[in-house]
CSV table of C-alpha atoms in Angstrom, one decimal:
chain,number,residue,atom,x,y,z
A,1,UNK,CA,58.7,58.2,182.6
A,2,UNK,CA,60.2,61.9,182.2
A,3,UNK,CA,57.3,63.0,183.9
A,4,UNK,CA,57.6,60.4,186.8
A,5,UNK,CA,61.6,61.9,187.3
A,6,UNK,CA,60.5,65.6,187.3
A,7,UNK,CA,57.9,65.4,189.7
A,8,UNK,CA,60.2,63.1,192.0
A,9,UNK,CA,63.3,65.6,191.6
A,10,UNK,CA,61.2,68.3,192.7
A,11,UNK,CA,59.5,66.8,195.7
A,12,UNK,CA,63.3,66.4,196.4
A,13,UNK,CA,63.9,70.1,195.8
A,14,UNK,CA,60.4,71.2,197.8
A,15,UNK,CA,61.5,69.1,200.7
A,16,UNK,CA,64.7,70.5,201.2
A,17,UNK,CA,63.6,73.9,200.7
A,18,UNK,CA,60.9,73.3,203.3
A,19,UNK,CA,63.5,72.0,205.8
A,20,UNK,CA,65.6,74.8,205.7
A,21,UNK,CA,62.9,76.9,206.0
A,22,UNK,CA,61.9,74.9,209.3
A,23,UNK,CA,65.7,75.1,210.6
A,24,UNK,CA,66.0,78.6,209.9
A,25,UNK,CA,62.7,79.1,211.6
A,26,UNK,CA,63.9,77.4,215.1
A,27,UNK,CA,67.5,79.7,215.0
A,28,UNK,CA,65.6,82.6,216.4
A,29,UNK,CA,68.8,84.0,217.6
A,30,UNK,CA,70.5,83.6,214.0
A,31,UNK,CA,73.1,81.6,215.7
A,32,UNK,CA,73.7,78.5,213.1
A,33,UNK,CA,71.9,80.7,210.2
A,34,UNK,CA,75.2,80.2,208.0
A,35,UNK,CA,75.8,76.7,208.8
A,36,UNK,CA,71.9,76.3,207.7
A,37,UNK,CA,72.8,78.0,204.5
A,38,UNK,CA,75.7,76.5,203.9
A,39,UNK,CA,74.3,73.0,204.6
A,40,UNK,CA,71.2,74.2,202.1
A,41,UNK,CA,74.3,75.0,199.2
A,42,UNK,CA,75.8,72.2,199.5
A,43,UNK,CA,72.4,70.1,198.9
A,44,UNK,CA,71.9,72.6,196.1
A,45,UNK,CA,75.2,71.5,194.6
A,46,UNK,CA,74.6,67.5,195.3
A,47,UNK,CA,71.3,68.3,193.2
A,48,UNK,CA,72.9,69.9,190.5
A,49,UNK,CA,75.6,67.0,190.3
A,50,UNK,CA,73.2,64.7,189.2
A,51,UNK,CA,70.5,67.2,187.2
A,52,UNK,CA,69.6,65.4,184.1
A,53,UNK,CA,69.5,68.3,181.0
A,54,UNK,CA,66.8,67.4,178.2
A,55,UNK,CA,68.1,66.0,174.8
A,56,UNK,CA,67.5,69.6,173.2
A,57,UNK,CA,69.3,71.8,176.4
A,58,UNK,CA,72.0,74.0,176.4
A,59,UNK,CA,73.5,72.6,178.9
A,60,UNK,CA,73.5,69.1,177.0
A,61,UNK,CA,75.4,70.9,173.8
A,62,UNK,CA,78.1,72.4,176.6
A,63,UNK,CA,78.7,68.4,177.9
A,64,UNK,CA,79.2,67.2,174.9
A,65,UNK,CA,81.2,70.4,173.4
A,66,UNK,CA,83.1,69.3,176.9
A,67,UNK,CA,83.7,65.5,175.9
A,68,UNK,CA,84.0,66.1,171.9
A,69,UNK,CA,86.5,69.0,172.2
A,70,UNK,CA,87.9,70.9,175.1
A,71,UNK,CA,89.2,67.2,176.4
A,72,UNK,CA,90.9,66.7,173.6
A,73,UNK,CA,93.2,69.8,173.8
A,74,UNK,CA,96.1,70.8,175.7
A,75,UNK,CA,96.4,73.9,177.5
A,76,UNK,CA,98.8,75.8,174.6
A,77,UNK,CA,95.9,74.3,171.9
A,78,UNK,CA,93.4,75.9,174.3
A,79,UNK,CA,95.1,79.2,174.5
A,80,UNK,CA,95.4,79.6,170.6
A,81,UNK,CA,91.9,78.1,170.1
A,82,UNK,CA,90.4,80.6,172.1
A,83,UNK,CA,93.0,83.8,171.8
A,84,UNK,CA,90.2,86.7,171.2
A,85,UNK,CA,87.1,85.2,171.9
A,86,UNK,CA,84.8,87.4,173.9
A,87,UNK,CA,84.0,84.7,175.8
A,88,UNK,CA,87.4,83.8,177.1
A,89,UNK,CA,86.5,83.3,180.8
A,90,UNK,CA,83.6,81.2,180.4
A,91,UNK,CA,85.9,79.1,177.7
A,92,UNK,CA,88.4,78.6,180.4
A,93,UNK,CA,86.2,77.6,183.0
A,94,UNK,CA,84.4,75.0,180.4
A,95,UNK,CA,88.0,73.5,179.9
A,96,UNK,CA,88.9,73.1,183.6
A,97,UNK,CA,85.8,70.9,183.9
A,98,UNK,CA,86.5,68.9,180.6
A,99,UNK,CA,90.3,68.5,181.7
A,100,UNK,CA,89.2,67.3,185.1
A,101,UNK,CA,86.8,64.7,183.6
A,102,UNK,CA,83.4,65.0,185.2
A,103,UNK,CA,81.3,67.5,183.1
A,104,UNK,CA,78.6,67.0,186.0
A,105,UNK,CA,80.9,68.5,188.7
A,106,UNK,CA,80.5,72.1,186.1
A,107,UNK,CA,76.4,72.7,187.3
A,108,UNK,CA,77.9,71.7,190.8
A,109,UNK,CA,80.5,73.9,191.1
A,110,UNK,CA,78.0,76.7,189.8
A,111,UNK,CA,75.4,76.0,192.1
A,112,UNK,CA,78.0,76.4,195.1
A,113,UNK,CA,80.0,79.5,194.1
A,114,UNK,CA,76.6,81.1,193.1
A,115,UNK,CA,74.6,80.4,196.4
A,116,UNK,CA,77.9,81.0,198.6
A,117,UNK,CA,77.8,84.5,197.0
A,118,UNK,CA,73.9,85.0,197.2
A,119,UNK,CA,73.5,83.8,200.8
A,120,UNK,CA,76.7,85.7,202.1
A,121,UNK,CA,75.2,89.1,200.9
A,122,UNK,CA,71.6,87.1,202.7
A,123,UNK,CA,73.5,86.6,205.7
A,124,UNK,CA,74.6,90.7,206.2
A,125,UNK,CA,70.8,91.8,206.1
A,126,UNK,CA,69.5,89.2,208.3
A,127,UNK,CA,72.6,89.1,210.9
A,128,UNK,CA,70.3,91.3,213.9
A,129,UNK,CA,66.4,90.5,212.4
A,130,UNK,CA,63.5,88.6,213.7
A,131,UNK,CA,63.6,84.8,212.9
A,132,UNK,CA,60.0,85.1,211.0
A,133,UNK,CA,61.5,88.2,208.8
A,134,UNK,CA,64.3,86.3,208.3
A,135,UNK,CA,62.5,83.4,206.3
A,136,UNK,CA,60.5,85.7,204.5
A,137,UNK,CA,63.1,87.4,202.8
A,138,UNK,CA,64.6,83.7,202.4
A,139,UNK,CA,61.0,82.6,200.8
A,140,UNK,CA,61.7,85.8,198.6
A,141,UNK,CA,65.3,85.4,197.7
A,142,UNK,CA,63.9,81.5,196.3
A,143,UNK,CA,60.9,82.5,195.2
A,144,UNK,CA,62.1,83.5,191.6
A,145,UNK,CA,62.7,79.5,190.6
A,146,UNK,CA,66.1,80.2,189.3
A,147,UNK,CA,67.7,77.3,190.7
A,148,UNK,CA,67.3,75.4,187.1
A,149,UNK,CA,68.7,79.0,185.6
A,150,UNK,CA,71.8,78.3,187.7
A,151,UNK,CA,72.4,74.9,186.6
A,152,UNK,CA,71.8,75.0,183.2
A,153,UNK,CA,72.7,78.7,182.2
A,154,UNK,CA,75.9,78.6,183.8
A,155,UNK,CA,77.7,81.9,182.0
A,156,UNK,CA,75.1,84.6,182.7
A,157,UNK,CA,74.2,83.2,186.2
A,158,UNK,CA,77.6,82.7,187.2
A,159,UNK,CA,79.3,86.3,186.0
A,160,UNK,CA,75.7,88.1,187.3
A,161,UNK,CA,76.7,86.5,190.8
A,162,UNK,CA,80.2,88.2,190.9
A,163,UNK,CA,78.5,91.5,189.9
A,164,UNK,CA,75.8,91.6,192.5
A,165,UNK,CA,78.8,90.9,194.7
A,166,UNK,CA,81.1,93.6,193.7
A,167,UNK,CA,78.1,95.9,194.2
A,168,UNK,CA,77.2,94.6,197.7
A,169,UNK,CA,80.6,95.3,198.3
A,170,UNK,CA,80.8,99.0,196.7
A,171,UNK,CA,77.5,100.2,198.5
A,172,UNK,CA,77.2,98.5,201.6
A,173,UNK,CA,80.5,97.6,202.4
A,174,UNK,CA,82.1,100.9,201.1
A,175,UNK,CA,84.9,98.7,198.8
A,176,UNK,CA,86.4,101.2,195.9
A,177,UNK,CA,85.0,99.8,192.4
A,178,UNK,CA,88.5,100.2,191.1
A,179,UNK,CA,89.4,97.0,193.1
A,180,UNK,CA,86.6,95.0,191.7
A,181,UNK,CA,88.0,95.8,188.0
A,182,UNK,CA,89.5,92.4,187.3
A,183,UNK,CA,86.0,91.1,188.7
A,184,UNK,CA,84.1,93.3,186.1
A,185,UNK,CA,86.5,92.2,183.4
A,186,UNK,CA,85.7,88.0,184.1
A,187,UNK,CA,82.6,88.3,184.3
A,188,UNK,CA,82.2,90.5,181.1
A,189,UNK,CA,84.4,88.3,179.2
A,190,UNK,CA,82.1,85.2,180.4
A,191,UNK,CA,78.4,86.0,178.6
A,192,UNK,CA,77.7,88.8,176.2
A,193,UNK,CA,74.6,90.2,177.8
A,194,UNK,CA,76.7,90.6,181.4
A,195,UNK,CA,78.3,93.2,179.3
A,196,UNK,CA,75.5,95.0,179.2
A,197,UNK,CA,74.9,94.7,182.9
A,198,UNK,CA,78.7,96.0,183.4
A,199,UNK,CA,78.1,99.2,181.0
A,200,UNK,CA,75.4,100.5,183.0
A,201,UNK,CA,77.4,100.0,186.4
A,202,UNK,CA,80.0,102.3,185.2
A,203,UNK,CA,77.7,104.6,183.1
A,204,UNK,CA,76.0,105.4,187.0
A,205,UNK,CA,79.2,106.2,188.5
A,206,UNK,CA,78.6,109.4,186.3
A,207,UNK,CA,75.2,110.0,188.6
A,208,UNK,CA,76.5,108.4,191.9
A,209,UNK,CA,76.6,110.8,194.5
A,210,UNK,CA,80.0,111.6,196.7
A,211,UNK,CA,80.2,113.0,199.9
A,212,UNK,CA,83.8,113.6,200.4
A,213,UNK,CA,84.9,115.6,197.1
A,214,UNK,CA,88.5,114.8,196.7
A,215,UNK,CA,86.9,111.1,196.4
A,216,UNK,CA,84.4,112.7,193.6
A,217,UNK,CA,87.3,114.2,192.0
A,218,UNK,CA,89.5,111.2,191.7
A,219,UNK,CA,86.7,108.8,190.8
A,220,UNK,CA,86.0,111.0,187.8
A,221,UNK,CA,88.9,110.9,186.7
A,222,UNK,CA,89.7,107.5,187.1
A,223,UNK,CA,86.8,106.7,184.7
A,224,UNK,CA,88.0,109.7,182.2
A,225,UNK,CA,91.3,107.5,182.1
A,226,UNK,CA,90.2,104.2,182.6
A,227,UNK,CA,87.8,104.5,179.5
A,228,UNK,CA,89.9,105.2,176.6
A,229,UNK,CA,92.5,102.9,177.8
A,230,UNK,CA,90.3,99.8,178.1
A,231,UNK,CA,88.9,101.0,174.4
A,232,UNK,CA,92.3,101.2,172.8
A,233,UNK,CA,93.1,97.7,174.8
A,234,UNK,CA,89.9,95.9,174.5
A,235,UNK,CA,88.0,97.2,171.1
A,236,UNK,CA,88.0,94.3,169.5
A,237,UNK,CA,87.2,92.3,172.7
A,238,UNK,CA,84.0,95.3,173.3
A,239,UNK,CA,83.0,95.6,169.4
A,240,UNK,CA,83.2,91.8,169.2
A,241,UNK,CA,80.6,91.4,172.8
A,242,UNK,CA,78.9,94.3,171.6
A,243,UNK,CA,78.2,92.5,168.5
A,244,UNK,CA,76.6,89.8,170.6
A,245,UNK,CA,74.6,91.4,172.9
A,246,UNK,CA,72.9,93.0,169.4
A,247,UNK,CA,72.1,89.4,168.8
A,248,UNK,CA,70.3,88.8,171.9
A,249,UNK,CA,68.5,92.2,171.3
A,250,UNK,CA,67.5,91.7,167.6
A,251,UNK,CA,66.8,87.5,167.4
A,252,UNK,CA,65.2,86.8,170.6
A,253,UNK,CA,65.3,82.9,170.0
A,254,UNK,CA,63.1,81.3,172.4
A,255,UNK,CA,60.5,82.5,175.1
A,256,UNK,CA,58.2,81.1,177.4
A,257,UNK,CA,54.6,82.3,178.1
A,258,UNK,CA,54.3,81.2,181.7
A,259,UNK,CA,57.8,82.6,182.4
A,260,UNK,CA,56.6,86.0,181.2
A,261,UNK,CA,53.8,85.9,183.5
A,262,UNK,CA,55.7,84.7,186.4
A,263,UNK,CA,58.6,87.7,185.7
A,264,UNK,CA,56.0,89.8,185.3
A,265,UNK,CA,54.1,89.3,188.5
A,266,UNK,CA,57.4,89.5,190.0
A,267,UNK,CA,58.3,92.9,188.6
A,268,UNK,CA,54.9,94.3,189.9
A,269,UNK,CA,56.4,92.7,193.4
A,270,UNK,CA,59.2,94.5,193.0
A,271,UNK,CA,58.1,97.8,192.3
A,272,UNK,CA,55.3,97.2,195.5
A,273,UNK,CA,58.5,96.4,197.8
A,274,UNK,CA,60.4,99.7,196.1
A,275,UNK,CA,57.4,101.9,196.7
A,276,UNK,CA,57.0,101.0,200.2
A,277,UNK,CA,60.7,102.0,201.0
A,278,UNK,CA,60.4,105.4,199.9
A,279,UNK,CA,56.9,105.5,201.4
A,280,UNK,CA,58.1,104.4,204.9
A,281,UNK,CA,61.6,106.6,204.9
A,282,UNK,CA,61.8,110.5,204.9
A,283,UNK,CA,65.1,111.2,204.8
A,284,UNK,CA,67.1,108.8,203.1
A,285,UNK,CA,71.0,108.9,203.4
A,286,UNK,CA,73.2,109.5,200.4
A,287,UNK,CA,75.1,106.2,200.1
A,288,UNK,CA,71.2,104.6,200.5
A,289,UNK,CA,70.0,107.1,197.3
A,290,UNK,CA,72.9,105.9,195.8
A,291,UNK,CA,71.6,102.9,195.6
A,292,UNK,CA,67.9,103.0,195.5
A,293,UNK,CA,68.2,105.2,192.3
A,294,UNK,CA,70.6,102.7,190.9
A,295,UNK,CA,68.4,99.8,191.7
A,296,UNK,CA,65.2,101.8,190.4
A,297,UNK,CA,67.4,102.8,187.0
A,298,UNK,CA,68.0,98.7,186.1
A,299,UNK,CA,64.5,98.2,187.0
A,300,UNK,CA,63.4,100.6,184.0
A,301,UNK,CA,65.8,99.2,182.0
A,302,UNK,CA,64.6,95.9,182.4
A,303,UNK,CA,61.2,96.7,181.8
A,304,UNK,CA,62.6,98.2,178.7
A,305,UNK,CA,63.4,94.8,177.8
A,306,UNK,CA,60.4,93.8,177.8
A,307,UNK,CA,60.0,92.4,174.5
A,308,UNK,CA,63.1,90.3,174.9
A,309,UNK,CA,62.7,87.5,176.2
A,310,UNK,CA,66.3,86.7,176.3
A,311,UNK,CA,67.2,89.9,178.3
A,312,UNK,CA,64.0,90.3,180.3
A,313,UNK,CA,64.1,86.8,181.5
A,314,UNK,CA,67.8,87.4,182.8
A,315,UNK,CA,67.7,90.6,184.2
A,316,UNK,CA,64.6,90.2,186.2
A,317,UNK,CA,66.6,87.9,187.8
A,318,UNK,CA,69.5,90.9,188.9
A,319,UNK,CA,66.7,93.3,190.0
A,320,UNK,CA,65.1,90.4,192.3
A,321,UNK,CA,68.5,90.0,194.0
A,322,UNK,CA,68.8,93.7,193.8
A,323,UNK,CA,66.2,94.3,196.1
A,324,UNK,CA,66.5,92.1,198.8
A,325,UNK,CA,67.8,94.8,201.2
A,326,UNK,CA,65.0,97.0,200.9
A,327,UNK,CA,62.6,93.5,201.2
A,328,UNK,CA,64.5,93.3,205.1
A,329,UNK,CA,63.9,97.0,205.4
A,330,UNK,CA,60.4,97.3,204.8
A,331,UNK,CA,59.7,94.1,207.0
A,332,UNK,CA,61.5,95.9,210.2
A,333,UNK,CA,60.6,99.6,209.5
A,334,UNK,CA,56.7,98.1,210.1
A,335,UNK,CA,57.7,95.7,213.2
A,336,UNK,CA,59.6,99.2,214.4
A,337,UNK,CA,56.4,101.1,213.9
A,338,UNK,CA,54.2,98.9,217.2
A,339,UNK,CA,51.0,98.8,214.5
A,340,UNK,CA,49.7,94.9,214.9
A,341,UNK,CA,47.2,95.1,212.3
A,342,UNK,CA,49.1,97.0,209.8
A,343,UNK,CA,52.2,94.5,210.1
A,344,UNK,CA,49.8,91.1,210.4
A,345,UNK,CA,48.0,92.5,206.7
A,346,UNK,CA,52.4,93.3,205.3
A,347,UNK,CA,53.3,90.3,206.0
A,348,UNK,CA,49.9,88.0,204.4
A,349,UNK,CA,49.9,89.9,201.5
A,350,UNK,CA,53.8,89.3,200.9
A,351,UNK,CA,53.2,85.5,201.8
A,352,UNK,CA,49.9,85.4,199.2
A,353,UNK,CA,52.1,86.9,196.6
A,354,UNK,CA,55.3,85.0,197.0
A,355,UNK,CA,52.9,81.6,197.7
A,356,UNK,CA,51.4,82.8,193.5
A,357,UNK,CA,54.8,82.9,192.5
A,358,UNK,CA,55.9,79.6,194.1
A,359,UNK,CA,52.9,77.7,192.8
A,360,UNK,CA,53.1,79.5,189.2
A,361,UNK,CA,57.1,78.5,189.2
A,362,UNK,CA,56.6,74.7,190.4
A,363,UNK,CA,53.7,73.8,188.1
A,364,UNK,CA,54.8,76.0,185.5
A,365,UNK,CA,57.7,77.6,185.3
A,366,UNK,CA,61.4,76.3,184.2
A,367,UNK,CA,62.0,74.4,187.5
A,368,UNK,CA,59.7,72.4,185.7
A,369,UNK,CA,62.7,71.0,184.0
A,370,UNK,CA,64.7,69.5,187.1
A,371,UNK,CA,65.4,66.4,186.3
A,372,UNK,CA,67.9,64.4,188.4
A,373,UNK,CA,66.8,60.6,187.2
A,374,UNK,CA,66.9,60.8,183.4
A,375,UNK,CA,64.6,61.8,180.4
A,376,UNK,CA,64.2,57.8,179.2
């Protein structure tokens, strides 16, 4: 019967996903592209109301944790209970959900502040673009199959939104990092290997490139002080994560084969879409090296990960996201350059790739495990 329920919540999923596609298809002038979106998150967050987690799920140990225990204590309780826990955010946010009573509105909520955040930083790159560029990079951004990721592994997904955010923000939108600190500091203090993530953010600021000096000067020294303060503040908070993040380095408890395969094929995408940026732009600005070398750095050090399933998996996950604006950039560099043939070939040999990784995701692949009617 379990299999009955999965194939019918994912016709559900493939139909909307396929209407969306149409509707964004017919707004050639990118005129109701938000509403579109939004309309898409908020079908995305009815579907995650009413996901179904297996018996053996994380997500099934977090509703019951939810029932058995953060009900049952009041907010002072809750403060003591979880006073120096590295995990203090994501603690907090479990409670509000237990306090409020529906632990299925948790996955919902997820689903909306993570796609609201995904498709705003969407909506930037695709604001001017064709309508048929526009849902490609939309097949891309989906392609991955994390939807089930979101739902179920609310933490890292949740705190790996706000970061792709804040650096949206800091590269494209020219936002000082220094405002996104409080930001940084939630979504660190919500899953162990976001810490990670964080780290390597602020370890680049060291290789960032500045135009304006006095800005060089003062960002330098902002991380000179902000450093030993948050380590004299926080070092039980960072040894503690630390700690934790060894353990998802050194006991890599589960894997899945046809995951592997499926990150894997997306890396070599990845890399492909990477390689044609550089290929099709000689001069490349400083702001845009900024970020190319920062996206290329996590890209190495995911592959790094590569016999973590844990950390692979996740990060993967960052870098797809990561990429979309040089997806949008390769797509209009090529319409921009008048060759027919060499645009018609792009564009099939993205749409046979990202088709392999759509197939390999719905047959295979964790979205597999959407389940909105039960597992009786």
């Amino acid at each position: 019967m379990s299999v009955v329920n999965r194939t019918l919540s994912l016709l559900i999923y493939l139909f909307f996903l396929l209407l969306t596609i149409f509707l964004l298809n017919k707004d050639k002038k990118n005129k109701n592209t938000k509403k579109i979106l939004f309309f898409y998150t908020i079908i995305l967050s009815v579907m995650a109301y009413f996901y179904t987690p297996s018996p053996g799920a994380d997500l099934t140990r977090v509703f019951e944790m939810l029932d058995k225990y953060y009900s049952r204590l009041n907010f002072n309780d809750f403060l003591l209970w979880s006073k120096g826990s590295t995990t203090f955010f994501s603690m907090l946010y479990y409670y509000i959900f237990a306090k409020i009573g529906n632990v299925h509105l948790l996955p919902a909520c997820t689903a909306f502040v993570f796609y609201t955040l995904i498709f705003k930083i969407f909506l930037n790159f695709v604001e001017k673009c064709d309508s048929k560029n526009k849902v490609l990079l939309f097949l891309f951004l989906m392609s991955n199959g994390f939807y089930v990721e979101v739902i179920s592994g609310i933490r890292f997904m949740l705190s790996m939104s706000i970061i792709i955010w804040c650096i949206y923000l800091e590269f494209f939108k020219d936002k000082k990092i220094i405002s996104h600190l409080p930001l940084y500091l939630i979504a660190s203090l919500m899953h162990p290997a976001i810490l990670i993530v964080v780290l390597i953010r602020f370890f680049y600021l060291f290789f960032q490139s500045e135009v304006n000096k006095n800005r060089k000067i003062l960002r330098y020294i902002l991380i000179l002080l902000f450093i030993p303060i948050f380590m004299i503040l926080g070092k039980t908070y960072i040894m503690s994560a630390l700690e934790k993040a060894d353990l998802y380095l050194s006991n890599d408890i589960y894997s899945y084969f046809w995951e592997y395969i499926i990150a894997i094929i997306d890396m070599i995408y990845i890399f492909m879409i990477l390689r044609t940026y550089r290929r099709n732009t000689k001069v490349i600005s400083p702001i845009d090296k900024n970020y190319y070398n920062f996206v290329l750095m996590f890209f190495l050090i995911t592959f790094l990960f590569i016999g973590t399933y844990s950390i692979f998996h996740r990060f993967r996950f960052f870098v797809h996201l990561l990429v979309i604006p040089y997806f949008i950039a390769n797509l209009e560099a090529l319409d921009n350059s008048g060759n027919t043939l060499k645009i018609k070939n792009y564009k099939i040999n993205n749409i046979i790739i990202i088709t392999i990784i759509y197939i390999l995701t719905f047959i295979r692949g964790n979205l597999c495990g959407l389940n909105m009617f039960g597992w009786k």
